[in-house]
mmCIF file of C-alpha atoms in Angstrom:
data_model
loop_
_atom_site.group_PDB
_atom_site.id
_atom_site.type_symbol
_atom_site.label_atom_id
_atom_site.label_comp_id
_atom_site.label_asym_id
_atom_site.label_seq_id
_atom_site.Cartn_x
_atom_site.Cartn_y
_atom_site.Cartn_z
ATOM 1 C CA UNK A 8 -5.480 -20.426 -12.377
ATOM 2 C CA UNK A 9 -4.683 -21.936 -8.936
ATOM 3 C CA UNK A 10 -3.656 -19.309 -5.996
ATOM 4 C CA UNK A 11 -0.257 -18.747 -5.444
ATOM 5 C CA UNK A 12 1.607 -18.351 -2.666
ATOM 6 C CA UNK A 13 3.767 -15.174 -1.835
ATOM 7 C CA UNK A 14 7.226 -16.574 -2.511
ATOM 8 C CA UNK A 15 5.389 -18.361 -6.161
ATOM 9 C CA UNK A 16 4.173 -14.470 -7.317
ATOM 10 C CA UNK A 17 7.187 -13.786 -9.469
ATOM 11 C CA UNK A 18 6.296 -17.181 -11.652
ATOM 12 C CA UNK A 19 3.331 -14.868 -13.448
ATOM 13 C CA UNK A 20 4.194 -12.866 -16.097
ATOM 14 C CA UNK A 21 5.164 -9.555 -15.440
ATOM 15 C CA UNK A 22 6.303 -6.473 -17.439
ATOM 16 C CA UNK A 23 9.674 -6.132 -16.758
ATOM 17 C CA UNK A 24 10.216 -3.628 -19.432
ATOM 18 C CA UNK A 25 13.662 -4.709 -20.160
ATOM 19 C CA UNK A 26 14.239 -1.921 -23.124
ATOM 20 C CA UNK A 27 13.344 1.027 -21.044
ATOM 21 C CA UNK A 28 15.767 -0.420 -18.268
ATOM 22 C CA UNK A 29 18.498 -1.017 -21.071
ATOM 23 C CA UNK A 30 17.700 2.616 -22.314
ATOM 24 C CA UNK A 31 18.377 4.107 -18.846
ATOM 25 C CA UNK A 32 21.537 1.706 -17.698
ATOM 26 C CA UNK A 33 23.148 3.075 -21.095
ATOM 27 C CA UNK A 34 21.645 6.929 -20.379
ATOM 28 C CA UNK A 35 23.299 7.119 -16.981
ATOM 29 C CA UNK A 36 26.062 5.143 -17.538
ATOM 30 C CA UNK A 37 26.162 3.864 -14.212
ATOM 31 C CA UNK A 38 28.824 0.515 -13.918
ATOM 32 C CA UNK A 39 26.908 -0.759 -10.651
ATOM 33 C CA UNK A 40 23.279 -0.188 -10.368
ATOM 34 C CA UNK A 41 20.871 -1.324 -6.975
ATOM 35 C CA UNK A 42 17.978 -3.254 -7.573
ATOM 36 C CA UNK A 43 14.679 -3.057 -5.126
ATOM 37 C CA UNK A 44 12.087 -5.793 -5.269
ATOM 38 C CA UNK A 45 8.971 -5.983 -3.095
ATOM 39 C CA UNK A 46 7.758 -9.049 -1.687
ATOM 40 C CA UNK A 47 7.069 -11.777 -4.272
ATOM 41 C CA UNK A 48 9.355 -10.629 -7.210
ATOM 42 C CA UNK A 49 12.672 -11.939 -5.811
ATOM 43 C CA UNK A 50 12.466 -14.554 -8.120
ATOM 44 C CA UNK A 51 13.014 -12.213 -11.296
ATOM 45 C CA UNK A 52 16.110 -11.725 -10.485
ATOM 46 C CA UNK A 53 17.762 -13.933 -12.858
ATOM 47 C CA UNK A 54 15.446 -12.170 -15.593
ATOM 48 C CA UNK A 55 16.663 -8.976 -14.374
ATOM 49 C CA UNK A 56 20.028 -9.803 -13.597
ATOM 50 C CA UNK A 57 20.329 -10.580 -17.524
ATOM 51 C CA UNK A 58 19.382 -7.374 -18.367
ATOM 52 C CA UNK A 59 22.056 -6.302 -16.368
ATOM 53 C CA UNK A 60 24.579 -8.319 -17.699
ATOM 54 C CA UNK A 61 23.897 -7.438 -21.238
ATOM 55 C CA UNK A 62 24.183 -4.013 -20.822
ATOM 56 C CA UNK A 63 27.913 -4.585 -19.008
ATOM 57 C CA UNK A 64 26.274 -3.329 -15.354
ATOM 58 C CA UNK A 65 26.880 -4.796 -11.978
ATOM 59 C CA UNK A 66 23.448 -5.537 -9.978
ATOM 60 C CA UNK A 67 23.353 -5.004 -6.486
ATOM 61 C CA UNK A 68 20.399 -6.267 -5.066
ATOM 62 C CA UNK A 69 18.974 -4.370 -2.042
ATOM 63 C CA UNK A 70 17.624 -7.112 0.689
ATOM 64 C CA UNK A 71 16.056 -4.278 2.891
ATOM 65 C CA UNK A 72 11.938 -4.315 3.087
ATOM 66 C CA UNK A 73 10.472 -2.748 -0.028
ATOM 67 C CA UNK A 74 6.483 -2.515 1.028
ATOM 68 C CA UNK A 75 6.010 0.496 -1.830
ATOM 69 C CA UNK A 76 7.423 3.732 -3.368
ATOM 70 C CA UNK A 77 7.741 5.300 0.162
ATOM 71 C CA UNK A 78 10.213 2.344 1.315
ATOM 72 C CA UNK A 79 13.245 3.674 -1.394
ATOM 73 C CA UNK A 80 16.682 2.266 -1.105
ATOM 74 C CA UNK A 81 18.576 4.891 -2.406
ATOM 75 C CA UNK A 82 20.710 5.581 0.508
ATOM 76 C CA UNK A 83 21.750 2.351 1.044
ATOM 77 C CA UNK A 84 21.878 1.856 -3.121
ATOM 78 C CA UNK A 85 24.465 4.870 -2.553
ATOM 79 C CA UNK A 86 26.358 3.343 0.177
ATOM 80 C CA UNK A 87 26.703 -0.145 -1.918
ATOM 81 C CA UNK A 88 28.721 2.253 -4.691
ATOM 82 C CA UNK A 89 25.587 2.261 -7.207
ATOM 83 C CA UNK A 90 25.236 4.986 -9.722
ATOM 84 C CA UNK A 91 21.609 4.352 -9.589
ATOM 85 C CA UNK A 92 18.768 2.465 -8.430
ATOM 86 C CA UNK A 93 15.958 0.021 -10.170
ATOM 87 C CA UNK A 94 13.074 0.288 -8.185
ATOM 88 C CA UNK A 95 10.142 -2.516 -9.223
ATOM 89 C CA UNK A 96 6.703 -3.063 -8.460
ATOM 90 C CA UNK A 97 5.468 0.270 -7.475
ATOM 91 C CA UNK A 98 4.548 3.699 -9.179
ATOM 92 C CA UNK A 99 6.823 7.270 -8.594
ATOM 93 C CA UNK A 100 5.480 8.900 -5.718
ATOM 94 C CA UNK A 101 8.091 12.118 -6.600
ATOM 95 C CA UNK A 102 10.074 11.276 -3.547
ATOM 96 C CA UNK A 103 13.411 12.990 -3.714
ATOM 97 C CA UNK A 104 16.372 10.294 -4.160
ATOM 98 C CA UNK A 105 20.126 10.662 -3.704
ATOM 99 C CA UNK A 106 21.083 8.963 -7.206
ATOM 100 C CA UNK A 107 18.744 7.982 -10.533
ATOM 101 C CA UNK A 108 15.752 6.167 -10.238
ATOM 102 C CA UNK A 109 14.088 3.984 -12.629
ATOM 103 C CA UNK A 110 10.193 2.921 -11.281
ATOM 104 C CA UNK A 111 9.746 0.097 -13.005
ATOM 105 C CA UNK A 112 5.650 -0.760 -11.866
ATOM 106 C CA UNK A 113 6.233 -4.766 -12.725
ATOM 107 C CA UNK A 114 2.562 -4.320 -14.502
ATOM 108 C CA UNK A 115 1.087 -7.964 -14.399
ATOM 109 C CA UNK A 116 0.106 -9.729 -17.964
ATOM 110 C CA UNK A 117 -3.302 -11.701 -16.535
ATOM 111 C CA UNK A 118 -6.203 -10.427 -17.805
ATOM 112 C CA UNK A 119 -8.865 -9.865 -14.886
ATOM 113 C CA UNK A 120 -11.316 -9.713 -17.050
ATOM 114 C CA UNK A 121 -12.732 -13.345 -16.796
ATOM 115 C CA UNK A 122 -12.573 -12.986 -13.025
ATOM 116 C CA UNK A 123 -14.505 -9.803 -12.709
ATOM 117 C CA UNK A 124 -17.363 -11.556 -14.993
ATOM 118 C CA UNK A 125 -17.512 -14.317 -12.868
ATOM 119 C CA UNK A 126 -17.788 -11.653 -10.151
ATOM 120 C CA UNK A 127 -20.858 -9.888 -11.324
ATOM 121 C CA UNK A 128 -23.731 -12.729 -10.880
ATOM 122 C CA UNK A 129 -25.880 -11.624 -8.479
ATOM 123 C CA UNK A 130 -24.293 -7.990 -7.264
ATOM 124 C CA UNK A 131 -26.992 -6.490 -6.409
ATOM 125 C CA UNK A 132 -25.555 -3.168 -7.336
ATOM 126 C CA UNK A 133 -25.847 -1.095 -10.925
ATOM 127 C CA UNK A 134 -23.495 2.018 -9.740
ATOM 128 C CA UNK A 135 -19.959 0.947 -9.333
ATOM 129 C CA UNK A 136 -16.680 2.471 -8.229
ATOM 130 C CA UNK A 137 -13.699 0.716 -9.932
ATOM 131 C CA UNK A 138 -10.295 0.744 -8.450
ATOM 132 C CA UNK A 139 -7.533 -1.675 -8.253
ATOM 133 C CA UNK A 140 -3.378 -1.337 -7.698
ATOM 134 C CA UNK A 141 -0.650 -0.653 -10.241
ATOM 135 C CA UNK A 142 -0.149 -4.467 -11.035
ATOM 136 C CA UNK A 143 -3.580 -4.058 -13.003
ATOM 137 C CA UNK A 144 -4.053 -0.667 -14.462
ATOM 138 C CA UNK A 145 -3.480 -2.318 -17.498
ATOM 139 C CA UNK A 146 -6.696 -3.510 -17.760
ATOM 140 C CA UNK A 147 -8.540 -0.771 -16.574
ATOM 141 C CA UNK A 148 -10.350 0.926 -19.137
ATOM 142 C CA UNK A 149 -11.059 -2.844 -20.468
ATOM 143 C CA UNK A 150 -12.962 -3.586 -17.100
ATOM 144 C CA UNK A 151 -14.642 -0.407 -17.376
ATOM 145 C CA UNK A 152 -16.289 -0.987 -20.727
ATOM 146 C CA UNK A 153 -16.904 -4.811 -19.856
ATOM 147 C CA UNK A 154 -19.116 -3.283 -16.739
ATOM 148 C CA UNK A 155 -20.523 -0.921 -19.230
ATOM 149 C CA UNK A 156 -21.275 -3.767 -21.265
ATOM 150 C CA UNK A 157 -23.035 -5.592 -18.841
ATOM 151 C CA UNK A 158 -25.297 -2.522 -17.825
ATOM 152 C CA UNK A 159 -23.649 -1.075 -14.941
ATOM 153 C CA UNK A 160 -22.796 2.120 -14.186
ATOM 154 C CA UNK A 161 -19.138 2.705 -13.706
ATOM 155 C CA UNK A 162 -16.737 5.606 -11.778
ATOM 156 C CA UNK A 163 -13.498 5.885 -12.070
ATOM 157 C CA UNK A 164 -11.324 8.267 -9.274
ATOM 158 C CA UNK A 165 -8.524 10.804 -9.195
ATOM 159 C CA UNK A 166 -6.321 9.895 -6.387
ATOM 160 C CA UNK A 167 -5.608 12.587 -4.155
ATOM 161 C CA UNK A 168 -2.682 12.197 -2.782
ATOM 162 C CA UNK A 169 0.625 9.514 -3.779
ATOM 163 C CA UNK A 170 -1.384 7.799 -5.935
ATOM 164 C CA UNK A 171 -0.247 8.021 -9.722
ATOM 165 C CA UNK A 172 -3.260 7.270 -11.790
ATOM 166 C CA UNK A 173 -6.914 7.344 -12.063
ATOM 167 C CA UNK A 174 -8.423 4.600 -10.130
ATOM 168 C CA UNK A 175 -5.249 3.561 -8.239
ATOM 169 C CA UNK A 176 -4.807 2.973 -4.754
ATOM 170 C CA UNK A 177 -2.331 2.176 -2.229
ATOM 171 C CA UNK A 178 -2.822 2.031 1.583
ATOM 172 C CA UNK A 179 -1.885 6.016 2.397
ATOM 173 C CA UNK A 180 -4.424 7.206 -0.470
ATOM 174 C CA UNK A 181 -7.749 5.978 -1.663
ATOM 175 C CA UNK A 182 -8.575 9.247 -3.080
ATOM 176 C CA UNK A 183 -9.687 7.186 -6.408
ATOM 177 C CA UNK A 184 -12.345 5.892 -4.177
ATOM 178 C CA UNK A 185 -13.038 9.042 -2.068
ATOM 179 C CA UNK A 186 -13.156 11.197 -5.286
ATOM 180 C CA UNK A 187 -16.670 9.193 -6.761
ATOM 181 C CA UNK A 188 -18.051 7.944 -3.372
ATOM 182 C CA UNK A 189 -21.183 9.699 -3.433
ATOM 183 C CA UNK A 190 -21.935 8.334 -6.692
ATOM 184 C CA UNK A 191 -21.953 4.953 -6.461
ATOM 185 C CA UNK A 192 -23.437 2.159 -4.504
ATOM 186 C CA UNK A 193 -20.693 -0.173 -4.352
ATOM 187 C CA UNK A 194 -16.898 -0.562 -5.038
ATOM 188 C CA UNK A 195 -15.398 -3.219 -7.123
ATOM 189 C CA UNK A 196 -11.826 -3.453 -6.616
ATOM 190 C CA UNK A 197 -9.255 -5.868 -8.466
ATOM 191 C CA UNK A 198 -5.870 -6.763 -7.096
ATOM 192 C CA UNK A 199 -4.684 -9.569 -4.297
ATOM 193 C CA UNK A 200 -5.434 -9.474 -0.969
ATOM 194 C CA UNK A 201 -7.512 -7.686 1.600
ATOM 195 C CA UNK A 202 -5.763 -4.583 2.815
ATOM 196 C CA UNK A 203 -6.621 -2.047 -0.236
ATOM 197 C CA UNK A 204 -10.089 -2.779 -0.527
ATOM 198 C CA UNK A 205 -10.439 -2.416 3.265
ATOM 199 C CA UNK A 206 -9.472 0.610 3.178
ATOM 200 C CA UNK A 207 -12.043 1.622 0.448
ATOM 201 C CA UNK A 208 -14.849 0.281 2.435
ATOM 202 C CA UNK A 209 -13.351 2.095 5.462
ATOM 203 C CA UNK A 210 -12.888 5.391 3.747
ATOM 204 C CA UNK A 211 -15.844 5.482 1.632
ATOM 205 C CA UNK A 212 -18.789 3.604 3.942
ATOM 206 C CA UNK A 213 -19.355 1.480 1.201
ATOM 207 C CA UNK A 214 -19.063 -2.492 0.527
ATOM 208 C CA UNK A 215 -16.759 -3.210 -1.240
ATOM 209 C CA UNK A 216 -16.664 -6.143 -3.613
ATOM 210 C CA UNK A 217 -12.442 -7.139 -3.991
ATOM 211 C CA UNK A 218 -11.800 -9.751 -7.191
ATOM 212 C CA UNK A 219 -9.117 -11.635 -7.362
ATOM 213 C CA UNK A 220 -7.527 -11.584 -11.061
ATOM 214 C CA UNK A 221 -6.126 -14.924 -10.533
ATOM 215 C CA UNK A 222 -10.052 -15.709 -9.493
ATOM 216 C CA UNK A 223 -12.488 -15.464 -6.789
ATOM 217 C CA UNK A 224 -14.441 -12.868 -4.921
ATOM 218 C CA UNK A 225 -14.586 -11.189 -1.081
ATOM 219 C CA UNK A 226 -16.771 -8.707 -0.332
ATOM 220 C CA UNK A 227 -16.049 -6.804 2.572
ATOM 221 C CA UNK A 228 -17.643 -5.012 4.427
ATOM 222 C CA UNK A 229 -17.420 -1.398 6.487
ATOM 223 C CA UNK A 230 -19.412 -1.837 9.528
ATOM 224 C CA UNK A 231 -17.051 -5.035 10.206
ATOM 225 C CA UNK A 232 -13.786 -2.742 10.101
ATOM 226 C CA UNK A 233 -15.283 0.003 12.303
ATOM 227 C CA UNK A 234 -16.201 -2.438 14.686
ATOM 228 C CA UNK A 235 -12.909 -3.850 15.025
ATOM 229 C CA UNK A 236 -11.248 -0.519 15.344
ATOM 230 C CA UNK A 237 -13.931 1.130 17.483
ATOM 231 C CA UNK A 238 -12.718 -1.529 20.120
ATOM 232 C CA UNK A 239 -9.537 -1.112 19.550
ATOM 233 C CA UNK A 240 -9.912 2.670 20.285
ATOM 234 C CA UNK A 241 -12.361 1.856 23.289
ATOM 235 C CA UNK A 242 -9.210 -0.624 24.637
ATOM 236 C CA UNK A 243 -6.790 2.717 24.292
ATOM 237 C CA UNK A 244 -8.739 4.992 26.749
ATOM 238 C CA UNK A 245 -7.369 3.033 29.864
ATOM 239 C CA UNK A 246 -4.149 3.182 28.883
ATOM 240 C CA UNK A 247 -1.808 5.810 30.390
ATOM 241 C CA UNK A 248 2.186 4.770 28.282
ATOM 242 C CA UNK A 249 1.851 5.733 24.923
ATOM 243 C CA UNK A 250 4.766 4.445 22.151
ATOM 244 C CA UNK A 251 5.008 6.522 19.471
ATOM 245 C CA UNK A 252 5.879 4.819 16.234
ATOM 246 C CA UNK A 253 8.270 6.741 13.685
ATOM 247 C CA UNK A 254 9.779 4.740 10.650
ATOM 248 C CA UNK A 255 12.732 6.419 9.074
ATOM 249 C CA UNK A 256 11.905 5.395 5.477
ATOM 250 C CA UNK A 257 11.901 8.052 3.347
ATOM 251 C CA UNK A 258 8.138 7.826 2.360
ATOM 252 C CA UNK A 259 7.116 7.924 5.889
ATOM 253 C CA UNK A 260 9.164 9.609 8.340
ATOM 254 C CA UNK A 261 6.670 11.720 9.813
ATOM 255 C CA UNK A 262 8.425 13.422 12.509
ATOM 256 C CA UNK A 263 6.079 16.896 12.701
ATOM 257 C CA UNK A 264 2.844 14.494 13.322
ATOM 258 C CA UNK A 265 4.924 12.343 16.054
ATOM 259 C CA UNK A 266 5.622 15.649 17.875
ATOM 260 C CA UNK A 267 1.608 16.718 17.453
ATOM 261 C CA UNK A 268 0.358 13.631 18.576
ATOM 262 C CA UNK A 269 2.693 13.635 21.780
ATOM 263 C CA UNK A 270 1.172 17.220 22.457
ATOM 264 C CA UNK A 271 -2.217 15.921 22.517
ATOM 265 C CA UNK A 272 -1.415 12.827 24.172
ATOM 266 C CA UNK A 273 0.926 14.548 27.384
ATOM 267 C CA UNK A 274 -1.861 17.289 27.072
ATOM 268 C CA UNK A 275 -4.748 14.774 28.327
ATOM 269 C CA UNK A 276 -2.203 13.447 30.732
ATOM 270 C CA UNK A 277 -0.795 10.853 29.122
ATOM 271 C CA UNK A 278 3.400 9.530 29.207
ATOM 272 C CA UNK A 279 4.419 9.182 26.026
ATOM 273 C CA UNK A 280 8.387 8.013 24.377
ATOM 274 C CA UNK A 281 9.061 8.115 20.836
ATOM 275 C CA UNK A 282 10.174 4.911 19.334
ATOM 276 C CA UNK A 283 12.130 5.749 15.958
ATOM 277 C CA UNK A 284 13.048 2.441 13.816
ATOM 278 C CA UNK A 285 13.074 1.836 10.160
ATOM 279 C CA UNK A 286 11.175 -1.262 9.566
ATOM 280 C CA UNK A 287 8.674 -1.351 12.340
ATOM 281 C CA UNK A 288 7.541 -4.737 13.625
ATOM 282 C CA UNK A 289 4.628 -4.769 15.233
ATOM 283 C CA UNK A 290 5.974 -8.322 17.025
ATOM 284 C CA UNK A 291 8.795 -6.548 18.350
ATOM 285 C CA UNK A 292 6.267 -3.823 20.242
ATOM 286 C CA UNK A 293 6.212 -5.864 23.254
ATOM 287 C CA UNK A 294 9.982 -5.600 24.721
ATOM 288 C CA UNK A 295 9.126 -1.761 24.863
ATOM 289 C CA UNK A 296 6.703 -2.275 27.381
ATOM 290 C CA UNK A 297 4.366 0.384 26.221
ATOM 291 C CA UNK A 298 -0.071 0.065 27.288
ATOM 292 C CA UNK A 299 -0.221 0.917 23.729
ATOM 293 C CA UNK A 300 1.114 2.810 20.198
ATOM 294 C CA UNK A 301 0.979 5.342 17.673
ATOM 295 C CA UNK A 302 1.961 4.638 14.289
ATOM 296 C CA UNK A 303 2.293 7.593 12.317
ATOM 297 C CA UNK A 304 4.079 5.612 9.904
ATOM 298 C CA UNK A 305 2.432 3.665 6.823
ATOM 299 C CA UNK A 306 -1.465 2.714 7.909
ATOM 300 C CA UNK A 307 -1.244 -0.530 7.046
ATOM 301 C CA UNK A 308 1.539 -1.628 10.255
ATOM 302 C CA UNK A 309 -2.186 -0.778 12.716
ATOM 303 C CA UNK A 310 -4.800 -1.533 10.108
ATOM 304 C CA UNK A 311 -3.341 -4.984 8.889
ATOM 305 C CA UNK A 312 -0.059 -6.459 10.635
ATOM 306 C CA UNK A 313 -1.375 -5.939 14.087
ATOM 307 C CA UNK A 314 -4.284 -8.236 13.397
ATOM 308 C CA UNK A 315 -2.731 -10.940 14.821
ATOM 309 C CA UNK A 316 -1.187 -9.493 18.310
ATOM 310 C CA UNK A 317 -2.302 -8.557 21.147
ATOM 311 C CA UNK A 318 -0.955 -5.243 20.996
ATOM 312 C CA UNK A 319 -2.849 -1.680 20.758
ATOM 313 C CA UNK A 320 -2.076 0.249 18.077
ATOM 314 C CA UNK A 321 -3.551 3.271 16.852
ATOM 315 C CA UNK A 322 -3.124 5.226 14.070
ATOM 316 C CA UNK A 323 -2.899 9.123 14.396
ATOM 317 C CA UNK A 324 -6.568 9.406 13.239
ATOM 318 C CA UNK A 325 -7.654 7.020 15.821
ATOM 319 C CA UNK A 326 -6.031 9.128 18.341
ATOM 320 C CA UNK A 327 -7.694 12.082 18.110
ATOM 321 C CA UNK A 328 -11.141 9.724 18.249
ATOM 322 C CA UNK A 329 -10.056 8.327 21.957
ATOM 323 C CA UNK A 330 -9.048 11.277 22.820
ATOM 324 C CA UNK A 331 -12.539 12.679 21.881
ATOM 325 C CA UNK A 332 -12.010 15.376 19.224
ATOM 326 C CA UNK A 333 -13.649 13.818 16.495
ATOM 327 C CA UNK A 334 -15.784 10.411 15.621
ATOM 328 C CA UNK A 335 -14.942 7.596 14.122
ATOM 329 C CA UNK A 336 -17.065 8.067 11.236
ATOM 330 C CA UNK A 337 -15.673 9.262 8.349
ATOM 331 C CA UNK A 338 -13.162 7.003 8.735
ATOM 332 C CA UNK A 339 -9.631 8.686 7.166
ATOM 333 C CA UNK A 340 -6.232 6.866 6.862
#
């Protein structure tokens, strides 16, 4: 199967599960409902919006960003007049919500399996971590006894944080990873995209070899990420304005750490201003006029959408490593 593009995602099949939706739209009774979708599901709307219909509900979609189970709608779900909220694409992280929420985890029907064989020839490894995203858990235990199969030896995670299942990760916890690190020589990871198995290889030391369901391998590497943050870090320790980043999205509002890394900051003489927004873009950073930022927000606005500006960004981690109180190495998110 040919890559897609973002906006092309919701043409694959996904689990919608339309009878456990239909089972709680008739439980709550709710007459207008919100609906979330992430990036790349828009286009199940009409899918979705039948569901609706058929069940005598109003949907209200929710346009605001939805980049996981920390970035809930449910305030402005509320605010629309919904008696409850369909949240897709991402597992419950047991955030506390103003009305009813369904997490509907949008679990993709495409078998990896054929992808992660191609992937094998030539690893060079025999003990593997396995971890991919919720889109595939599906398929986990099948991957696991197709590596089996194939003579490798395979370890699976707990998640230690936000994470819902064994092997899962998202960008705030790789504990799956973490958890089996010193048993294993590499990481295989299966899902889209770069960002999760970057921060495997970050967390863990460890290459990490990402497949591609819809086909295709990248292996990445570590020592290229600590590189690229090292000199990010290095670039911080002229800087005297600091920004610090708070998101007010319910997942992530982190308002105690914003306040700890100010201390530290104004403690080693540095100016700092707090910079509270709810979808932070790191293109926007600029008309603030900061040297350089803090996000204590989600990891992934310094680790993967300021790859492509000029600004510096740190995360709180990496603050405490300019500032000298710990090393790079472990790397933690």
């Amino acid at each position: 199967m040919e890559k897609l593009a973002l906006h092309e995602l919701w043409m694959l099949p996904y689990d919608l599960e339309e009878e456990r939706a239909k089972e709680f739209l008739r439980r709550r009774g709710a007459g207008r409902v919100g609906v979330q979708l992430p990036p790349g599901l828009g286009g199940c709307w009409p899918e979705i919006g039948a569901t609706l219909e058929e069940c005598g509900v109003e949907g209200i979609l929710v346009g605001s960003s939805c980049y996981g189970a920390c970035d809930l709608a449910d305030e402005e779900a509320l605010k629309a007049g919904c008696g409850a909220l369909l949240h897709y694409g991402h597992s419950d992280m047991g955030l506390p919500s103003k009305l009813p929420v369904l997490y509907i985890e949008a679990r993709m029907r495409v078998d990896p399996s054929p992808a992660v064989e191609d992937a094998l020839h030539g690893l060079g490894y025999k003990r593997l971590g396995l971890t991919t995203t919720v889109q595939h858990l599906s398929y986990l235990e099948n991957l696991r006894k197709l590596l089996l199969s194939r003579g490798f030896e395979v370890h699976i995670g707990k998640p230690s944080g936000r994470a819902k299942y064994l092997g899962q990760i998202l960008g705030c916890d790789v504990g799956s990873a973490t958890s089996v690190a010193e048993k294993v020589e590499a990481f295989l990871h299966v899902g889209t995209g770069s960002f999760h198995p970057l921060g495997v290889a970050a967390a863990t030391g460890k290459t990490v070899i990402s497949v591609n369901p819809l086909g295709g391998r990248t292996v990445l590497s570590a020592a290229e990420f600590l590189r690229w943050r090292r000199g990010v870090v290095a670039k911080a320790l002229s800087c005297r304005t600091f920004g610090i980043l708070l998101s007010t999205k319910k997942g992530q509002w982190r308002p105690e750490l914003a306040r700890r890394v100010e201390k530290e900051l104004r403690k080693e003489g540095r100016k700092t201003v707090m910079l509270v927004q709810d979808e932070i873009r790191v293109g926007d950073l600029k008309d603030f006029g900061m040297e350089a930022y803090v996000c204590t927000a989600c990891p992934r606005i310094a680790l993967d959408d300021a790859r492509s500006t000029g600004e510096i960004l740190l995360t709180p981690f990496e603050t405490e490593v300019m500032l000298g109180k710990r090393g790079l190495e472990p790397y933690l998110l």
